[in-house]
CSV table of C-alpha atoms and ligand atoms in Angstrom, one decimal:
chain,number,residue,atom,x,y,z
A,149,MET,CA,-14.0,11.6,9.5
A,150,SER,CA,-14.5,7.5,9.3
A,151,ARG,CA,-12.0,5.9,6.7
A,152,ARG,CA,-12.3,2.6,6.0
A,153,PRO,CA,-9.6,-0.5,6.8
A,154,LEU,CA,-7.7,-0.8,3.5
A,155,ILE,CA,-5.3,-4.2,4.3
A,156,ALA,CA,-3.1,-5.4,0.7
A,157,ALA,CA,-0.4,-8.1,0.4
A,158,ASN,CA,2.5,-6.8,-1.5
A,159,TRP,CA,4.3,-10.3,-2.7
A,160,LYS,CA,7.3,-8.6,-4.3
A,161,MET,CA,8.5,-11.4,-6.7
A,162,HIS,CA,6.7,-14.1,-5.1
A,163,LYS,CA,4.8,-16.7,-6.8
A,164,THR,CA,3.6,-18.2,-9.4
A,165,VAL,CA,0.5,-18.1,-11.8
A,166,ARG,CA,-0.5,-21.3,-10.3
A,167,GLU,CA,0.2,-20.4,-6.3
A,168,ALA,CA,-1.6,-17.0,-6.5
A,169,VAL,CA,-4.8,-19.2,-7.6
A,170,ASP,CA,-4.1,-21.7,-5.1
A,171,TYR,CA,-3.5,-18.9,-2.8
A,172,ALA,CA,-7.5,-17.2,-3.8
A,173,GLY,CA,-9.2,-20.3,-3.2
A,174,GLU,CA,-7.7,-20.2,0.5
A,175,LEU,CA,-8.5,-16.7,1.5
A,176,VAL,CA,-11.7,-16.3,-0.2
A,177,PRO,CA,-13.8,-18.3,2.3
A,178,ARG,CA,-11.4,-16.9,5.2
A,179,VAL,CA,-12.0,-13.0,4.3
A,180,ARG,CA,-15.7,-13.9,2.3
A,181,ASP,CA,-18.0,-12.3,5.0
A,182,VAL,CA,-15.3,-9.0,5.5
A,183,THR,CA,-17.6,-6.7,4.4
A,184,ASP,CA,-16.3,-3.5,6.7
A,185,VAL,CA,-12.3,-4.3,4.8
A,186,ASP,CA,-10.9,-3.5,1.6
A,187,ILE,CA,-8.8,-6.2,0.9
A,188,VAL,CA,-5.8,-6.1,-1.5
A,189,LEU,CA,-3.4,-8.3,-2.9
A,190,ALA,CA,-0.7,-7.5,-5.9
A,191,PRO,CA,1.1,-10.4,-7.1
A,192,PRO,CA,3.9,-9.8,-10.1
A,193,PHE,CA,2.4,-9.1,-13.3
A,194,PRO,CA,2.4,-12.9,-14.9
A,195,ALA,CA,-0.1,-13.6,-11.6
A,196,LEU,CA,-2.7,-10.7,-12.4
A,197,PRO,CA,-5.4,-12.0,-14.9
A,198,ALA,CA,-5.8,-14.9,-13.3
A,199,LEU,CA,-5.8,-14.0,-10.0
A,200,VAL,CA,-9.0,-11.0,-11.1
A,201,ASP,CA,-10.8,-13.8,-12.6
A,202,ALA,CA,-10.0,-16.1,-9.1
A,203,LEU,CA,-11.4,-13.2,-7.3
A,204,ALA,CA,-14.6,-12.4,-9.5
A,205,ASP,CA,-16.6,-12.4,-6.9
A,206,LEU,CA,-16.0,-11.0,-4.2
A,207,ALA,CA,-14.8,-7.8,-6.1
A,208,ALA,CA,-17.7,-7.2,-8.0
A,209,ALA,CA,-19.3,-6.7,-4.2
A,210,GLY,CA,-16.4,-4.1,-4.2
A,211,ARG,CA,-14.7,-6.3,-1.3
A,212,ILE,CA,-11.5,-7.1,-2.6
A,213,ALA,CA,-9.7,-5.8,-5.4
A,214,VAL,CA,-6.4,-6.8,-7.2
A,215,ALA,CA,-2.8,-4.2,-8.1
A,216,SER,CA,0.4,-4.0,-9.5
A,217,GLN,CA,3.5,-3.8,-7.4
A,218,ASN,CA,4.9,-1.0,-10.2
A,219,VAL,CA,3.4,1.2,-14.0
A,220,HIS,CA,5.7,3.0,-16.3
A,221,ALA,CA,4.2,6.5,-15.9
A,222,GLU,CA,4.0,6.0,-20.1
A,223,PRO,CA,1.1,5.0,-21.2
A,224,HIS,CA,2.2,3.6,-24.3
A,225,GLY,CA,5.5,2.8,-26.6
A,226,ALA,CA,8.4,1.3,-26.8
A,227,PHE,CA,9.5,1.0,-23.7
A,228,THR,CA,11.0,-3.0,-23.4
A,229,GLY,CA,9.6,-4.8,-19.8
A,230,GLU,CA,7.6,-2.0,-18.7
A,231,VAL,CA,3.8,-2.2,-18.4
A,232,SER,CA,1.7,1.1,-18.1
A,233,PRO,CA,-2.2,2.1,-16.3
A,234,PRO,CA,-3.9,1.9,-18.9
A,235,ILE,CA,-2.2,-1.9,-20.0
A,236,LEU,CA,-3.1,-2.5,-16.4
A,237,GLN,CA,-6.6,-1.1,-16.4
A,238,ALA,CA,-7.8,-3.1,-19.0
A,239,SER,CA,-6.7,-6.2,-17.2
A,240,GLY,CA,-9.1,-5.3,-15.0
A,241,VAL,CA,-6.1,-4.2,-12.0
A,242,THR,CA,-7.2,-1.5,-9.7
A,243,LEU,CA,-4.8,-0.5,-7.6
A,244,ALA,CA,-1.3,0.7,-8.3
A,245,ILE,CA,1.8,0.2,-5.3
A,246,ILE,CA,4.5,3.1,-6.6
A,247,GLY,CA,8.2,3.9,-5.1
A,248,HIS,CA,8.1,1.0,-2.4
A,249,SER,CA,11.0,1.6,-1.1
A,250,GLU,CA,12.7,-2.0,-2.6
A,251,ARG,CA,12.0,0.2,-6.1
A,252,ARG,CA,13.5,3.5,-4.5
A,253,ARG,CA,17.1,1.1,-3.6
A,254,LEU,CA,17.3,-0.8,-6.2
A,255,PHE,CA,16.0,0.5,-9.2
A,256,GLY,CA,16.8,3.9,-8.6
A,257,GLU,CA,13.2,6.1,-8.6
A,258,THR,CA,13.3,8.8,-7.9
A,259,ASP,CA,10.7,11.1,-6.3
A,260,SER,CA,10.3,12.9,-9.7
A,261,GLY,CA,10.0,9.9,-11.3
A,262,VAL,CA,7.4,8.1,-8.6
A,263,ASN,CA,5.7,11.9,-8.9
A,264,ALA,CA,5.1,10.9,-13.0
A,265,LYS,CA,3.8,7.1,-12.3
A,266,THR,CA,1.6,8.4,-9.8
A,267,ARG,CA,0.6,11.0,-11.7
A,268,ALA,CA,0.0,8.6,-15.1
A,269,ALA,CA,-1.7,6.0,-13.2
A,270,ALA,CA,-4.2,8.2,-11.6
A,271,ALA,CA,-5.5,9.5,-15.2
A,272,ALA,CA,-6.0,6.0,-15.8
A,273,GLY,CA,-8.0,5.8,-12.9
A,274,LEU,CA,-5.9,3.6,-10.9
A,275,THR,CA,-5.4,3.9,-7.6
A,276,PRO,CA,-1.8,5.4,-6.8
A,277,ILE,CA,-0.8,3.6,-2.8
A,278,VAL,CA,2.0,5.8,-2.9
A,279,CYS,CA,5.4,4.4,-0.3
A,280,VAL,CA,6.7,6.7,1.7
A,281,GLY,CA,9.1,6.5,4.7
A,282,GLU,CA,12.8,7.0,6.0
A,283,THR,CA,16.1,4.9,6.8
A,284,LEU,CA,17.4,4.3,9.8
A,285,GLU,CA,20.5,6.9,9.8
A,286,GLU,CA,17.1,9.7,8.4
A,287,ARG,CA,15.0,8.2,11.7
A,288,GLU,CA,18.4,8.2,13.8
A,289,ALA,CA,19.3,12.2,12.8
A,290,ASP,CA,15.5,13.4,13.2
A,291,ARG,CA,15.0,14.2,9.5
A,292,THR,CA,11.7,11.5,9.5
A,293,PHE,CA,9.7,14.2,8.7
A,294,ASP,CA,11.7,15.8,6.7
A,295,VAL,CA,11.8,12.9,4.2
A,296,LEU,CA,8.0,12.9,4.9
A,297,ASP,CA,7.4,15.7,3.7
A,298,ARG,CA,9.4,16.2,0.7
A,299,GLN,CA,8.1,12.5,-0.4
A,300,ILE,CA,4.7,14.0,0.1
A,301,ALA,CA,4.8,17.0,-1.6
A,302,GLN,CA,6.9,15.7,-5.1
A,303,GLY,CA,4.9,12.1,-4.7
A,304,LEU,CA,2.0,13.2,-5.2
A,305,ALA,CA,2.4,17.3,-6.7
A,306,GLY,CA,0.2,18.3,-9.3
A,307,LEU,CA,-2.4,15.2,-8.5
A,308,PRO,CA,-6.6,17.6,-8.6
A,309,PRO,CA,-7.5,17.6,-4.6
A,310,ALA,CA,-10.0,14.8,-5.7
A,311,ARG,CA,-7.3,12.3,-6.3
A,312,ALA,CA,-4.8,13.0,-3.4
A,313,GLY,CA,-7.8,12.4,-1.1
A,314,GLY,CA,-9.0,9.2,-3.1
A,315,ALA,CA,-5.3,7.9,-3.0
A,316,VAL,CA,-3.7,5.9,-0.5
A,317,VAL,CA,-0.2,7.0,1.0
A,318,ALA,CA,1.9,3.7,2.2
A,319,TYR,CA,4.4,4.9,5.5
A,320,GLU,CA,6.8,2.4,5.3
A,321,PRO,CA,9.7,2.7,7.7
A,322,VAL,CA,12.6,0.7,5.3
A,323,TRP,CA,14.0,-0.1,9.1
A,324,ALA,CA,11.3,-2.0,9.5
A,325,ILE,CA,10.7,-3.7,5.9
A,326,GLY,CA,10.7,-7.6,5.8
A,327,THR,CA,13.7,-6.8,9.8
A,328,GLY,CA,11.0,-7.8,11.8
A,329,ARG,CA,11.4,-4.3,13.6
A,330,VAL,CA,8.1,-3.1,13.9
A,331,ALA,CA,7.6,0.3,14.2
A,332,SER,CA,5.2,0.5,17.8
A,333,PRO,CA,2.0,1.7,17.6
A,334,ASP,CA,2.8,5.7,18.3
A,335,GLN,CA,5.6,6.0,16.2
A,336,ALA,CA,3.6,4.5,13.1
A,337,ASN,CA,0.3,7.1,14.4
A,338,ALA,CA,3.1,10.1,14.6
A,339,ALA,CA,4.3,9.9,10.7
A,340,HIS,CA,0.6,9.7,9.6
A,341,ARG,CA,-0.1,12.6,11.9
A,342,ARG,CA,2.6,15.0,10.0
A,343,ILE,CA,1.9,13.3,6.4
A,344,ARG,CA,-2.1,13.8,7.0
A,345,GLY,CA,-1.5,16.9,8.1
A,346,ARG,CA,0.8,17.7,4.7
A,347,LEU,CA,-2.0,16.4,2.6
A,348,ALA,CA,-4.3,19.1,4.3
A,349,THR,CA,-2.4,21.4,3.9
A,350,LEU,CA,-1.1,20.2,0.2
A,351,PHE,CA,-4.6,19.5,-1.0
A,352,GLY,CA,-7.2,21.1,1.5
A,353,ASP,CA,-8.8,19.4,5.0
A,354,ALA,CA,-11.1,17.6,2.6
A,355,ALA,CA,-8.7,15.6,1.2
A,356,GLY,CA,-6.1,15.3,3.8
A,357,GLY,CA,-8.5,13.9,5.9
A,358,ALA,CA,-10.0,11.2,3.3
A,359,CYS,CA,-6.7,9.8,2.4
A,360,ARG,CA,-5.7,6.9,4.0
A,361,ILE,CA,-2.5,6.0,4.9
A,362,ILE,CA,-1.6,2.1,5.5
A,363,TYR,CA,1.4,1.4,6.9
A,364,GLY,CA,4.3,-1.6,6.0
A,365,GLY,CA,7.2,-2.6,8.0
A,366,SER,CA,6.8,-6.6,9.7
A,367,VAL,CA,3.5,-6.6,10.2
A,368,LYS,CA,1.8,-9.8,11.6
A,369,PRO,CA,-1.2,-11.3,13.3
A,370,GLY,CA,-0.4,-10.5,16.5
A,371,ASN,CA,1.0,-6.6,15.4
A,372,ALA,CA,-2.0,-5.9,13.6
A,373,ALA,CA,-4.6,-5.4,16.1
A,374,ALA,CA,-2.9,-2.3,18.1
A,375,LEU,CA,-1.1,-0.4,14.5
A,376,MET,CA,-4.9,-0.6,13.8
A,377,ALA,CA,-6.2,0.6,17.0
A,378,GLN,CA,-3.7,3.8,15.9
A,379,PRO,CA,-6.8,7.0,14.8
A,380,HIS,CA,-4.5,7.7,12.0
A,381,VAL,CA,-3.4,4.3,11.1
A,382,ASP,CA,-6.2,2.9,7.8
A,383,GLY,CA,-4.7,-0.3,7.5
A,384,ALA,CA,-1.4,-2.0,6.5
A,385,LEU,CA,1.3,-3.1,3.2
A,386,VAL,CA,1.8,-6.9,4.1
A,387,GLY,CA,4.7,-8.1,2.8
A,388,GLY,CA,6.1,-11.3,4.4
A,389,ALA,CA,3.5,-12.4,6.5
A,390,SER,CA,0.8,-12.0,3.2
A,391,LEU,CA,2.3,-14.8,1.5
A,392,ASP,CA,0.7,-17.1,3.5
A,393,PRO,CA,-3.0,-16.4,3.7
A,394,VAL,CA,-4.1,-17.8,6.4
A,395,ALA,CA,-2.4,-15.8,8.6
A,396,PHE,CA,-3.0,-12.6,5.6
A,397,ALA,CA,-6.7,-13.5,6.8
A,398,GLU,CA,-5.8,-13.0,10.7
A,399,ILE,CA,-4.5,-9.7,9.4
A,400,VAL,CA,-7.3,-8.5,7.6
A,401,ALA,CA,-9.7,-10.0,10.9
A,402,ALA,CA,-7.8,-8.3,13.6
A,403,SER,CA,-7.9,-5.2,11.0
A,404,ARG,CA,-11.9,-4.9,11.3
A,405,PRO,CA,-13.4,-1.9,13.3
A,406,ARG,CA,-15.1,-3.5,15.7
A,407,ALA,CA,-11.7,-5.7,16.0
A,408,GLN,CA,-9.9,-2.8,17.6
A,409,PRO,CA,-9.2,-2.7,21.0
A,410,SER,CA,-11.5,0.5,22.3
B,1062,PGA,P1,7.1,-6.9,5.3
B,1062,PGA,O1,7.4,-6.3,4.4
B,1062,PGA,O2,5.4,-7.2,5.5
B,1062,PGA,O3,7.3,-8.3,5.2
B,1062,PGA,O4,8.3,-6.2,6.0
B,1062,PGA,C1,6.2,-4.8,3.7
B,1062,PGA,C2,6.1,-3.6,2.9
B,1062,PGA,O5,7.3,-4.2,2.2
B,1062,PGA,O6,5.2,-3.5,1.5
């Protein structure tokens, strides 16, 4: 099955509203002709509405979308400091990153918490980008696949198969995030193949075949094409290199189906 590439920028805690709008002005002319890659920008919360406005033309054409970096699992209520999927959806946000390893490590997110957020996001019509990945310790102990199996089974539990097929899974080995140490194309593909097999077992072959599995961890313009050439790598979640619109546009260009080495 051919899956449309998806390249997402995770800005983490970087960029003011003005910087986000300036970035959109730099990025749009560079990706205006890219019709074969889904582009996603995930800024900090305050920049979401401004970015939705700044990207409205390309968003209307279904080519670029805006994601939150987190959600709360409840739709509304007394949860000071939190933002819910329906509130985000009403602001023009269409995807949500959930369970990033920084959220798990620094903010105590668990697989069951990731699951609650994933189901809430999907119920509100947001596409969840569910992040999974092993630590260096887990890889060295040969536990990578066990960790991925658990994170997938628990993180996506209870999703209807069509929602699981429409979700995005980001494989982000923790040892590759922000370290400059990228997974090899073979390592990424093996992990993605495992995740796809697990999804097929849990949700059926159609969902397993449809779900886009993107790679994250030190993706740069120079390594994107080799990663994207792997059959199970459907895109990238880009942190550091996404902060520069020129570098991010280069990663998008390197991910176009025809740009891949044969
Ligand atoms: P990085 O971050 O590209 O800076 O390694 C990726 C991520 O955390 O999503």
